[in-house]
Amino acid sequence: MIKKAISLGVAKINVNTECQLAFAAATREYIEAGKDLEGKGFDPRKLLAPGFEAIKATVKEKMEIFGSIDKA
């Protein structure tokens, strides 16, 4: 259905909510596993990394669905 809509001229599809949900779920999982307490202490880069990777995966999936890979 998405590809059909794109072929009919839809040029903008919002995916931010899905990205936010993926980020929150990955970050929650990281914290619930206690990984934020490992090592030398609190490191925001480590805390945010799982969410960042989840957003990248979501965007890649959407780009594949939308047929926008290798396009400007």
Tab-separated table of C-alpha atoms in Angstrom, residues 31-63:
chain	number	residue	atom	x	y	z
A	31	ILE	CA	18.588	-0.052	31.467
A	32	GLU	CA	16.406	-2.971	32.591
A	33	ALA	CA	19.287	-5.337	31.793
A	34	GLY	CA	21.445	-3.272	34.169
A	35	LYS	CA	23.951	-2.418	31.470
A	36	ASP	CA	23.910	1.247	32.484
A	37	LEU	CA	25.535	0.241	35.783
A	38	GLU	CA	28.433	-1.660	34.203
A	39	GLY	CA	31.915	-0.210	33.910
A	40	LYS	CA	33.268	2.972	35.432
A	41	GLY	CA	29.917	4.611	35.929
A	42	PHE	CA	27.437	6.664	33.986
A	43	ASP	CA	28.416	7.273	30.374
A	44	PRO	CA	25.691	8.981	28.314
A	45	ARG	CA	27.202	7.673	25.076
A	46	LYS	CA	26.712	4.086	26.219
A	47	LEU	CA	23.220	4.817	27.518
A	48	LEU	CA	22.110	6.437	24.250
A	49	ALA	CA	23.870	4.034	21.850
A	50	PRO	CA	21.172	1.303	21.802
A	51	GLY	CA	18.485	3.884	21.027
A	52	PHE	CA	20.612	5.429	18.294
A	53	GLU	CA	21.144	2.013	16.697
A	54	ALA	CA	17.409	1.275	16.940
A	55	ILE	CA	16.602	4.518	15.103
A	56	LYS	CA	19.153	3.682	12.395
A	57	ALA	CA	17.569	0.250	11.922
A	58	THR	CA	14.067	1.755	11.758
A	59	VAL	CA	15.114	4.352	9.188
A	60	LYS	CA	16.887	1.726	7.080
A	61	GLU	CA	13.770	-0.463	7.141
A	62	LYS	CA	11.564	2.463	6.095
A	63	MET	CA	13.955	3.441	3.300
